[in-house]
Coordinates of C-alpha atoms and ligand atoms in Angstrom, one line a residue:
M130 CA -8.3 29.4 -2.3
S131 CA -5.2 28.1 -4.1
D132 CA -2.3 28.9 -1.9
P133 CA -0.3 25.6 -1.8
K134 CA 0.5 26.0 1.9
A135 CA -3.1 26.5 2.9
E136 CA -4.3 23.7 0.6
A137 CA -1.6 21.3 1.9
A138 CA -2.6 22.0 5.5
R139 CA -6.1 20.6 4.7
R140 CA -4.9 17.5 2.9
R141 CA -5.0 14.1 4.6
T142 CA -3.3 11.5 2.5
F143 CA -3.3 7.9 3.8
A144 CA -3.4 4.3 2.7
I145 CA -5.5 1.4 3.9
I146 CA -3.7 -1.9 4.3
S147 CA -5.3 -5.2 5.2
H148 CA -5.5 -8.9 4.6
P149 CA -8.0 -9.8 1.8
D150 CA -11.5 -10.0 3.2
A151 CA -10.7 -8.1 6.4
G152 CA -13.1 -5.4 5.1
K153 CA -10.9 -2.8 3.3
T154 CA -13.4 -2.3 0.5
T155 CA -16.3 -2.0 2.9
L156 CA -14.5 0.5 5.0
T157 CA -13.5 2.5 2.0
E158 CA -17.0 2.7 0.8
K159 CA -18.2 3.8 4.3
F160 CA -15.6 6.6 4.3
L161 CA -17.1 7.7 1.0
L162 CA -20.6 7.6 2.5
Y163 CA -19.5 9.8 5.4
G164 CA -17.6 12.0 3.0
G165 CA -20.9 12.6 1.1
A166 CA -19.3 11.2 -2.1
L167 CA -22.0 8.4 -2.2
N168 CA -25.7 8.7 -2.2
K169 CA -26.7 8.0 1.4
E170 CA -29.9 6.3 0.5
A171 CA -28.4 4.3 -2.3
G172 CA -28.3 1.1 -0.4
S173 CA -25.2 -1.1 -0.3
V174 CA -22.8 0.5 -2.7
K175 CA -20.6 -2.6 -2.7
A176 CA -21.2 -4.3 -5.9
K177 CA -18.0 -6.1 -6.5
G178 CA -19.4 -8.1 -9.5
S179 CA -20.7 -5.2 -11.5
R180 CA -17.9 -2.9 -10.5
R181 CA -15.4 -5.3 -11.8
S182 CA -17.2 -6.4 -14.9
A183 CA -15.9 -3.7 -17.2
T184 CA -12.3 -4.4 -16.4
S185 CA -9.4 -5.5 -18.5
D186 CA -8.3 -9.0 -18.9
W187 CA -5.6 -8.9 -16.2
M188 CA -8.2 -7.6 -13.7
E189 CA -10.0 -10.8 -14.5
L190 CA -7.2 -12.5 -12.7
E191 CA -7.9 -10.4 -9.6
Q192 CA -11.5 -11.4 -9.8
Q193 CA -10.7 -15.1 -10.0
R194 CA -8.3 -14.9 -7.1
G195 CA -10.3 -12.5 -5.0
I196 CA -7.3 -10.2 -4.7
S197 CA -6.7 -6.6 -5.7
I198 CA -3.5 -5.7 -7.6
T199 CA -4.7 -2.5 -9.3
S200 CA -4.9 -0.3 -6.3
T201 CA -6.5 3.1 -6.9
V202 CA -6.9 6.5 -5.3
L203 CA -10.0 8.2 -4.0
Q204 CA -10.4 11.8 -3.1
F205 CA -13.3 13.2 -1.1
P206 CA -14.0 16.2 1.1
Y207 CA -14.6 15.7 4.8
R208 CA -15.3 18.5 7.2
D209 CA -12.9 21.2 6.1
C210 CA -10.3 18.8 4.7
V211 CA -9.6 16.9 1.5
V212 CA -9.0 13.2 2.1
N213 CA -6.8 11.3 -0.4
L214 CA -7.2 7.6 0.2
L215 CA -4.7 5.2 -1.4
D216 CA -5.7 1.6 -1.8
T217 CA -3.1 -1.1 -1.5
P218 CA -3.1 -4.7 -2.8
G219 CA -4.2 -6.9 -0.1
H220 CA -1.8 -9.8 -0.4
R221 CA 1.7 -10.3 1.0
D222 CA 2.9 -11.3 -2.5
F223 CA 2.4 -7.7 -3.5
S224 CA 4.0 -6.2 -0.5
E225 CA 6.5 -4.4 -2.7
D226 CA 3.6 -2.5 -4.4
T227 CA 2.3 -1.7 -1.0
Y228 CA 5.7 -0.3 0.0
R229 CA 5.7 1.9 -3.0
V230 CA 2.2 3.2 -2.3
L231 CA 3.2 3.9 1.2
A232 CA 5.9 6.2 -0.1
A233 CA 3.1 8.5 -1.3
A234 CA 1.1 8.4 2.0
D235 CA 1.4 10.3 5.2
A236 CA -0.1 7.6 7.3
A237 CA -1.7 4.1 7.0
V238 CA -4.8 2.5 8.4
M239 CA -4.4 -1.2 9.2
V240 CA -7.7 -3.1 9.1
L241 CA -7.9 -6.4 11.0
D242 CA -10.7 -9.0 11.1
A243 CA -11.6 -9.4 14.8
A244 CA -11.9 -13.1 14.4
K245 CA -8.5 -13.5 12.8
G246 CA -6.2 -10.9 14.2
I247 CA -2.9 -10.6 12.4
E248 CA -2.7 -13.4 9.8
P249 CA 0.7 -14.7 8.9
Q250 CA 0.4 -13.9 5.2
T251 CA -0.3 -10.3 6.0
L252 CA 2.4 -9.8 8.6
K253 CA 4.8 -8.7 5.9
L254 CA 2.6 -5.9 4.7
F255 CA 2.5 -4.5 8.2
E256 CA 6.2 -4.9 8.7
V257 CA 6.7 -2.9 5.5
C258 CA 4.7 -0.1 7.2
R259 CA 6.9 -0.3 10.3
E260 CA 10.0 -0.1 8.1
R261 CA 8.9 3.2 6.8
N262 CA 8.0 4.5 10.3
L263 CA 4.7 5.6 8.9
P264 CA 2.1 6.7 11.4
L265 CA -0.2 3.7 11.7
L266 CA -3.8 3.6 12.9
T267 CA -5.6 0.3 13.5
F268 CA -9.3 -0.6 12.9
I269 CA -10.4 -3.9 14.3
N270 CA -13.3 -4.8 12.1
K271 CA -16.3 -7.2 12.2
W272 CA -16.9 -6.7 15.9
D273 CA -20.6 -7.5 15.2
R274 CA -19.5 -11.1 14.9
P275 CA -17.9 -13.6 17.3
G276 CA -14.1 -13.1 17.4
L277 CA -11.1 -12.9 19.5
D278 CA -10.7 -11.2 22.9
A279 CA -10.0 -7.5 22.7
L280 CA -7.0 -7.6 25.1
E281 CA -5.6 -10.6 23.3
L282 CA -5.8 -8.8 19.9
I283 CA -4.1 -5.7 21.4
D284 CA -1.4 -7.9 22.8
S285 CA -0.7 -9.7 19.5
I286 CA -0.4 -6.4 17.6
E287 CA 2.2 -5.3 20.0
T288 CA 4.2 -8.6 19.9
Q289 CA 3.9 -9.3 16.2
I290 CA 4.2 -5.9 14.6
G291 CA 6.2 -4.2 17.3
V292 CA 3.9 -1.2 17.5
T293 CA 2.0 -0.3 20.7
P294 CA -1.8 0.0 20.3
T295 CA -3.3 2.9 22.1
P296 CA -7.1 2.2 21.9
M297 CA -9.1 5.3 21.2
T298 CA -12.3 3.3 21.7
W299 CA -12.9 0.1 23.7
P300 CA -15.6 -2.4 23.0
V301 CA -18.4 -2.9 25.5
G302 CA -19.6 -6.5 25.2
I303 CA -17.6 -9.3 23.6
S304 CA -17.3 -9.6 19.9
G305 CA -20.6 -11.1 18.7
D306 CA -22.5 -9.5 21.6
F307 CA -21.4 -6.0 20.7
R308 CA -23.1 -3.3 22.7
G309 CA -21.0 -0.3 21.6
V310 CA -17.7 1.3 22.6
I311 CA -16.3 3.5 25.3
D312 CA -15.0 6.7 23.7
R313 CA -11.8 6.9 25.7
T314 CA -11.4 10.6 25.0
S315 CA -14.8 11.6 26.5
G316 CA -15.5 8.6 28.7
D317 CA -18.9 8.2 27.1
F318 CA -20.6 5.1 25.9
V319 CA -21.4 5.1 22.1
R320 CA -24.2 2.6 21.6
F321 CA -24.2 0.3 18.7
T322 CA -27.3 0.3 16.6
R323 CA -27.7 -2.1 13.8
T324 CA -28.6 -0.6 10.4
A325 CA -29.7 -2.6 7.4
R326 CA -26.3 -3.6 6.1
G327 CA -25.1 -0.2 6.7
A328 CA -27.0 1.5 3.9
T329 CA -27.2 4.7 5.9
E330 CA -25.0 6.4 8.4
A331 CA -25.2 4.6 11.7
P332 CA -27.3 6.5 14.2
E333 CA -24.9 7.0 17.2
E334 CA -26.5 7.2 20.6
V335 CA -24.1 8.7 23.1
V336 CA -24.9 7.7 26.6
D337 CA -23.1 8.9 29.8
A338 CA -21.2 6.5 32.0
A339 CA -23.8 6.3 34.8
R340 CA -26.6 5.5 32.4
A341 CA -24.4 3.0 30.6
E342 CA -23.7 1.2 33.8
A343 CA -27.4 1.0 34.7
E344 CA -28.4 -0.2 31.2
E345 CA -25.5 -2.5 30.2
G346 CA -24.6 -4.0 33.6
E347 CA -21.7 -6.4 33.6
A348 CA -20.6 -5.7 30.0
W349 CA -20.1 -2.1 31.0
T350 CA -18.2 -2.8 34.2
T351 CA -15.9 -5.3 32.5
A352 CA -15.1 -2.8 29.8
E353 CA -14.5 0.0 32.3
G354 CA -12.1 -2.3 34.2
E355 CA -10.2 -3.0 31.0
V356 CA -10.0 0.6 30.1
E357 CA -8.5 1.3 33.6
L358 CA -6.0 -1.4 32.9
L359 CA -5.1 0.3 29.6
S360 CA -4.5 3.6 31.4
E361 CA -2.4 1.9 34.0
V362 CA 0.0 0.5 31.4
G363 CA 0.1 3.9 29.6
A364 CA -1.7 2.7 26.4
D365 CA -3.0 6.3 25.8
H366 CA -2.7 8.3 22.6
D367 CA 0.3 10.4 22.3
Q368 CA 0.7 12.4 19.1
E369 CA 4.4 12.3 19.0
T370 CA 4.8 8.6 19.4
F371 CA 2.0 8.1 16.8
L372 CA 3.9 10.3 14.3
G373 CA 7.0 8.3 14.9
G374 CA 5.2 5.0 14.2
I375 CA 5.8 3.8 17.7
T376 CA 2.1 3.8 18.9
S377 CA -1.0 3.1 16.9
P378 CA -4.4 4.6 17.8
T379 CA -6.8 1.7 17.7
F380 CA -10.5 1.5 17.1
F381 CA -13.1 -1.3 17.4
G382 CA -16.1 -1.3 15.0
S383 CA -18.0 -2.9 12.2
A384 CA -17.6 -1.4 8.8
L385 CA -20.5 -3.4 7.4
T386 CA -22.9 -1.8 9.9
N387 CA -21.1 1.5 9.8
F388 CA -20.3 1.3 13.5
G389 CA -17.2 3.2 14.6
V390 CA -16.5 4.5 11.1
R391 CA -17.2 8.1 11.9
L392 CA -15.0 8.1 15.0
L393 CA -12.2 6.6 12.9
L394 CA -12.6 9.2 10.1
D395 CA -12.9 12.1 12.5
T396 CA -9.7 11.0 14.3
L397 CA -7.9 10.5 11.0
V398 CA -8.7 14.0 10.0
D399 CA -7.6 15.2 13.5
I400 CA -4.3 13.4 13.9
V401 CA -3.0 12.4 10.5
P402 CA -0.3 14.9 9.6
S403 CA -0.8 17.1 6.6
P404 CA 1.9 16.9 3.9
R405 CA 5.3 18.1 5.2
P406 CA 8.3 19.3 3.3
R407 CA 10.5 16.5 2.1
E408 CA 14.2 16.3 1.7
G409 CA 15.8 15.9 -1.7
T410 CA 18.8 13.6 -2.3
N411 CA 21.2 16.6 -2.2
G412 CA 20.1 17.4 1.3
T413 CA 18.0 20.5 0.6
I414 CA 14.4 20.6 1.8
R415 CA 11.7 21.2 -0.8
E416 CA 9.3 23.5 1.0
I417 CA 5.6 23.0 0.6
D418 CA 5.2 26.4 -1.1
A419 CA 8.2 25.9 -3.4
P420 CA 7.5 25.6 -7.1
F421 CA 5.8 22.3 -8.1
S422 CA 7.5 19.0 -7.6
G423 CA 6.1 15.5 -7.7
Y424 CA 7.3 12.0 -7.0
V425 CA 6.4 9.0 -9.1
F426 CA 5.4 6.0 -7.0
K427 CA 3.6 3.8 -9.4
V428 CA 3.4 3.1 -13.1
Q429 CA 0.6 1.0 -14.3
A430 CA -0.8 -0.2 -17.6
N431 CA -4.2 1.1 -18.3
M432 CA -7.1 -0.9 -17.1
D433 CA -9.0 -0.3 -20.2
P434 CA -8.2 -3.0 -22.8
S435 CA -9.5 -0.8 -25.7
H436 CA -6.5 1.6 -25.3
R437 CA -3.4 0.1 -24.0
D438 CA -1.7 3.2 -22.6
R439 CA -0.1 3.5 -19.3
I440 CA -0.3 5.8 -16.4
A441 CA 2.4 7.2 -14.2
F442 CA 1.1 8.3 -10.8
F443 CA 2.9 10.9 -8.8
R444 CA 2.2 12.5 -5.5
V445 CA 2.5 16.3 -5.4
M446 CA 5.3 17.1 -3.0
S447 CA 5.4 20.9 -3.3
G448 CA 3.7 23.8 -5.0
K449 CA 0.6 23.9 -7.2
F450 CA 0.3 21.5 -10.1
E451 CA -1.6 22.9 -13.1
R452 CA -2.6 20.7 -16.0
G453 CA -0.7 21.6 -19.1
M454 CA 2.3 23.0 -17.3
N455 CA 5.7 22.0 -18.6
V456 CA 7.7 20.1 -16.0
T457 CA 11.2 18.7 -16.1
H458 CA 11.7 15.0 -15.8
Q459 CA 14.6 14.9 -13.4
P460 CA 16.5 11.8 -14.6
T461 CA 16.7 12.9 -18.2
G462 CA 16.5 16.6 -17.7
K463 CA 13.9 16.7 -20.5
P464 CA 10.8 18.9 -20.5
F465 CA 7.5 17.1 -20.3
N466 CA 4.0 18.4 -21.0
T467 CA 1.3 17.5 -18.5
K468 CA -1.7 18.0 -20.8
Y469 CA -3.0 14.5 -20.1
A470 CA -3.2 14.7 -16.3
H471 CA -6.0 12.6 -14.8
T472 CA -7.3 11.4 -11.5
V473 CA -8.0 7.7 -11.7
S474 CA -10.2 5.7 -9.4
G475 CA -11.0 2.2 -10.6
Q476 CA -11.8 2.5 -14.3
D477 CA -12.9 6.1 -14.0
R478 CA -10.6 8.8 -15.2
T479 CA -11.3 12.4 -14.9
T480 CA -9.2 15.2 -16.1
I481 CA -7.6 17.0 -13.2
D482 CA -6.8 20.7 -13.6
E483 CA -5.0 21.5 -10.5
A484 CA -3.5 19.6 -7.5
F485 CA -1.8 20.4 -4.3
P486 CA 0.7 18.7 -2.0
G487 CA -0.6 15.3 -0.9
D488 CA -2.7 14.9 -4.0
I489 CA -2.2 12.1 -6.5
V490 CA -2.1 12.8 -10.2
G491 CA -2.0 10.2 -13.0
L492 CA -0.1 11.1 -16.2
V493 CA -1.3 9.2 -19.3
N494 CA 1.3 8.0 -21.8
A495 CA 4.3 9.3 -19.9
A496 CA 6.5 6.8 -21.8
D497 CA 9.8 7.8 -20.2
I498 CA 8.6 8.0 -16.7
R499 CA 9.7 5.3 -14.2
I500 CA 8.9 4.5 -10.6
G501 CA 11.0 6.6 -8.3
D502 CA 11.4 9.5 -10.7
T503 CA 11.0 13.1 -9.7
V504 CA 9.3 15.8 -11.9
F505 CA 9.6 19.4 -11.1
V506 CA 9.4 23.1 -12.0
G507 CA 12.1 25.6 -11.0
D508 CA 15.1 24.5 -8.9
D509 CA 16.3 20.9 -9.6
V510 CA 15.1 18.4 -7.0
E511 CA 15.3 14.6 -6.8
F512 CA 13.5 12.7 -4.1
Q513 CA 14.9 9.4 -2.7
R514 CA 14.2 6.4 -4.8
I515 CA 12.2 3.5 -3.4
P516 CA 14.7 0.6 -3.1
P517 CA 13.5 -2.6 -4.8
F518 CA 12.6 -5.5 -2.4
A519 CA 14.6 -8.6 -1.8
P520 CA 13.1 -11.2 -4.2
E521 CA 12.7 -14.7 -2.8
H522 CA 11.4 -16.5 -5.9
F523 CA 13.3 -16.8 -9.2
S524 CA 12.0 -18.4 -12.5
V525 CA 13.4 -18.4 -16.0
V526 CA 10.9 -17.2 -18.5
R527 CA 10.9 -18.0 -22.3
T528 CA 8.4 -17.5 -25.0
T529 CA 7.0 -20.7 -26.4
D530 CA 6.4 -19.0 -29.8
A531 CA 9.6 -17.9 -31.4
G532 CA 7.5 -15.7 -33.8
R533 CA 6.4 -13.6 -30.9
F534 CA 9.8 -12.8 -29.6
K535 CA 9.4 -9.1 -30.3
Q536 CA 6.2 -8.9 -28.3
F537 CA 7.8 -11.0 -25.5
R538 CA 10.7 -8.6 -25.2
K539 CA 8.4 -5.6 -25.2
G540 CA 6.2 -7.2 -22.6
I541 CA 9.1 -8.1 -20.3
S542 CA 10.4 -4.6 -20.4
Q543 CA 7.0 -3.1 -19.7
L544 CA 6.5 -5.4 -16.7
D545 CA 10.0 -4.5 -15.5
E546 CA 9.2 -0.8 -15.7
E547 CA 5.9 -1.2 -13.9
G548 CA 7.7 -3.2 -11.2
V549 CA 5.3 -6.1 -11.7
V550 CA 8.3 -8.4 -11.3
Q551 CA 12.0 -7.7 -11.2
V552 CA 13.7 -8.8 -14.4
L553 CA 17.3 -10.2 -14.1
R554 CA 19.6 -10.9 -16.9
S555 CA 22.7 -12.9 -17.1
I556 CA 25.7 -12.0 -19.2
D557 CA 25.1 -15.1 -21.4
S558 CA 21.4 -15.6 -21.8
G559 CA 20.3 -12.0 -22.1
D560 CA 16.9 -11.3 -23.5
Q561 CA 16.1 -14.8 -24.7
A562 CA 15.6 -16.2 -21.2
P563 CA 15.6 -13.6 -18.5
V564 CA 15.0 -14.6 -14.9
L565 CA 11.9 -13.1 -13.2
A566 CA 12.4 -12.4 -9.6
A567 CA 9.5 -11.8 -7.2
V568 CA 8.7 -11.4 -3.5
G569 CA 5.7 -13.7 -3.9
P570 CA 4.8 -16.3 -6.5
M571 CA 1.5 -14.6 -7.3
Q572 CA 3.5 -11.9 -9.1
F573 CA 4.6 -14.5 -11.6
E574 CA 0.9 -15.3 -12.3
V575 CA 0.3 -11.7 -13.1
A576 CA 3.3 -11.5 -15.3
V577 CA 2.5 -14.7 -17.3
H578 CA -1.2 -13.6 -17.6
R579 CA -0.2 -10.2 -18.9
L580 CA 2.5 -11.5 -21.3
E581 CA 0.0 -13.9 -22.8
N582 CA -3.1 -11.7 -22.9
E583 CA -1.8 -8.2 -23.3
F584 CA 1.3 -8.8 -25.4
G585 CA 0.2 -12.0 -27.1
A586 CA 3.4 -13.8 -26.1
P587 CA 2.8 -17.3 -24.7
V588 CA 5.5 -18.2 -22.2
E589 CA 6.7 -21.0 -20.0
L590 CA 8.3 -20.5 -16.6
A591 CA 11.0 -22.8 -15.3
P592 CA 11.6 -22.4 -11.5
T593 CA 15.2 -22.2 -10.4
S594 CA 16.6 -23.4 -7.1
Y595 CA 17.7 -19.9 -6.0
R596 CA 16.0 -18.7 -2.8
I597 CA 17.9 -15.7 -1.6
A598 CA 19.6 -12.6 -3.2
R599 CA 22.3 -10.2 -2.1
R600 CA 23.6 -7.1 -3.8
T601 CA 27.1 -7.5 -5.1
N602 CA 29.5 -5.5 -7.3
K603 CA 31.8 -5.9 -10.4
E604 CA 34.8 -6.9 -8.3
S605 CA 33.1 -9.7 -6.4
A606 CA 31.0 -11.0 -9.4
P607 CA 33.6 -13.2 -11.2
E608 CA 34.5 -15.0 -8.0
L609 CA 30.9 -15.6 -7.1
R610 CA 30.0 -16.8 -10.5
S611 CA 32.7 -19.4 -10.4
M612 CA 31.2 -21.0 -7.3
Q613 CA 28.7 -23.8 -7.3
G614 CA 25.2 -23.0 -6.3
V615 CA 25.7 -19.3 -6.9
D616 CA 24.8 -17.1 -9.9
V617 CA 25.2 -13.4 -10.5
L618 CA 22.5 -11.6 -12.5
F619 CA 21.8 -8.0 -13.4
R620 CA 18.8 -5.8 -12.9
S621 CA 18.0 -3.3 -15.6
D622 CA 19.3 -0.5 -13.4
G623 CA 22.6 -2.2 -13.5
T624 CA 22.6 -3.6 -10.0
A625 CA 24.3 -6.9 -9.7
L626 CA 22.5 -9.5 -7.6
A627 CA 24.2 -12.7 -6.3
L628 CA 21.7 -15.6 -6.0
F629 CA 22.1 -18.4 -3.6
E630 CA 20.2 -21.7 -3.1
S631 CA 20.0 -21.5 0.6
P632 CA 20.7 -19.1 3.5
Y633 CA 23.2 -21.7 4.8
W634 CA 25.2 -21.7 1.6
L635 CA 25.2 -17.9 1.7
A636 CA 26.3 -17.9 5.3
R637 CA 29.1 -20.3 4.6
I638 CA 30.5 -18.2 1.7
E639 CA 30.2 -15.0 3.8
G640 CA 32.1 -16.7 6.5
E641 CA 34.9 -18.1 4.3
Q642 CA 35.3 -15.1 2.0
P643 CA 34.4 -11.9 3.9
E644 CA 36.1 -9.8 1.3
L645 CA 33.2 -10.4 -1.2
M646 CA 30.5 -7.7 -1.2
L647 CA 27.2 -9.3 -0.2
E648 CA 24.7 -6.7 1.0
R649 CA 21.3 -7.3 2.3
L650 CA 18.3 -5.9 0.4
V651 CA 15.2 -4.2 1.7
A652 CA 12.4 -6.1 3.5
E653 CA 14.0 -9.4 3.5
G654 CA 11.8 -12.3 4.6
G655 CA 12.6 -15.0 7.1
A656 CA 15.1 -16.6 4.8
G657 CA 17.7 -13.9 5.4
Ligands
LIG1970 P1 -11.5 -6.6 1.5 O1 -11.7 -5.4 0.6 O2 -10.6 -6.4 2.6 O3 -11.1 -7.9 0.7 O4 -12.9 -7.0 2.2 P2 -14.4 -6.6 1.9 O5 -14.7 -5.2 2.3 O6 -14.7 -7.1 0.5 O7 -15.1 -7.5 2.9 C1 -15.0 -8.9 2.9 C2 -16.3 -9.6 3.5 O8 -16.4 -9.2 4.8 C3 -17.5 -9.1 2.8 O9 -18.4 -10.2 2.8 C4 -18.0 -8.0 3.7 O10 -19.4 -7.8 3.6 C5 -17.7 -8.6 5.0 N1 -17.5 -7.5 6.1 C6 -16.8 -6.4 6.0 N2 -16.9 -5.7 7.1 C7 -17.7 -6.4 7.9 C8 -18.2 -6.2 9.3 O11 -17.9 -5.2 9.9 N3 -19.0 -7.2 9.8 C9 -19.3 -8.3 9.1 N4 -20.0 -9.3 9.7 N5 -18.8 -8.5 7.8 C10 -18.1 -7.6 7.3 P3 -18.7 -11.1 1.5 O12 -19.7 -12.1 1.9 O13 -17.4 -11.6 0.9 O14 -19.2 -10.1 0.4 P4 -20.7 -9.5 0.3 O15 -21.5 -10.6 -0.2 O16 -21.1 -9.0 1.7 O17 -20.5 -8.4 -0.7

């Protein structure tokens, strides 16, 4: 079968977002187990150490810091569907990357640790999801261990993220004394059975309500009472509000012991929307069965240090992609051959011969391709670009070895193109000492590490006192530049950013000179 419409209808493309250590990796691996993509008897497949050993130098940084920056894509069949699972970096400093990945997803799963709930550092990642109005599912993980009260967790999701949880399952027994869940759709009790570290699929014993009450006693009646309460306040699944990002179907479980994973995966396949036609910037809709088009959401240096190429990842938006086809690169109008199309998961690359809407394809050595670009066949189309985030940290970068300036310059422009950091230049200092701008300081660590190790350009960073940025224009720039505590710098796309030392200073200038253009940027933090 290779009809794009029929293939698209069976695609489910979603991202997993979570705070580091909430259990994203474990859950992902359990999805693969249920999808049959892993040997069911292989024991725990989670071998972080060995899996990460063959990685490039900048992945060493991930290892040291216990974070993931190089997110990947996994594809596996489940039931009669094809699941595309996009990984996202699990740290708020990389929320801009998460935002870009979400542009390629049709839904997201938020994984929370039952003992921690929503952690302040992660709030931004979830807000980013809200901002895109993406359908959001919630998995409250580690219920096999002591944790917070279920109603309290539900409440904090609602108040902190502004999305209303609609529990699909409800825990019987408090966290740490987990008996199982009530499946709210059927009213049955699904009993929790421990498996040896979840090496095999969890045996699920489904028990009817009468027997559950007899066997579980008070734990059951308490849970039943809470479920009634949820129904009274209308916390029931509604497909329309879910699709609008207003309600979030919520699950309780334990990824480590596999419990609740199948229910989650089944629901994902049932309710996550298949790829829908998207609108181009000229207002026309690119139908799913129109000729091929794709949207580049990520550009990344290769993870293999032995060949330093880079990969542009696009999501198929319409039509059938066939490797080797000639596509047009929309911004330049140039033809581009797709002979080197791959699917990439972790270090593994496999040639991909065809792909359908919702699938992710990596193009190797696509030198001219940038984040936000459209590639297509047939009628011209351009999909909306992802706006860069509001940076909150600004540091001047210089190379400490003048003999390596060429490498320094190359590295800076590469990091800029990949969106690792934003690179800002002033009219006077230009390429010698650009300003690196970031949402979170860990982005600087990655930039410095890569400049030194990948490009051989040792650098020093000098933090500036700027804290907040606004978009401005040519007309306002000279006046702003003449002010104390303000600077105007330019991004490589030509956008002028006015930088301020504090929100108070900015507010004062806005109040005194309302004629100056000072526009807010996307996903601004508390400072704005
Ligand atoms: P992440 O990708 O979100 O960073 O989280 P990851 O899956 O790596 O899980 C973080 C830790 O939490 C791991 O322990 C993992 O085993 C544990 N974990 C995940 N899900 C559950 C769960 O449902 N219940 C319990 N009790 N623990 C869970 P670790 O000690 O850091 O790693 P490891 O030694 O187990 O590999």
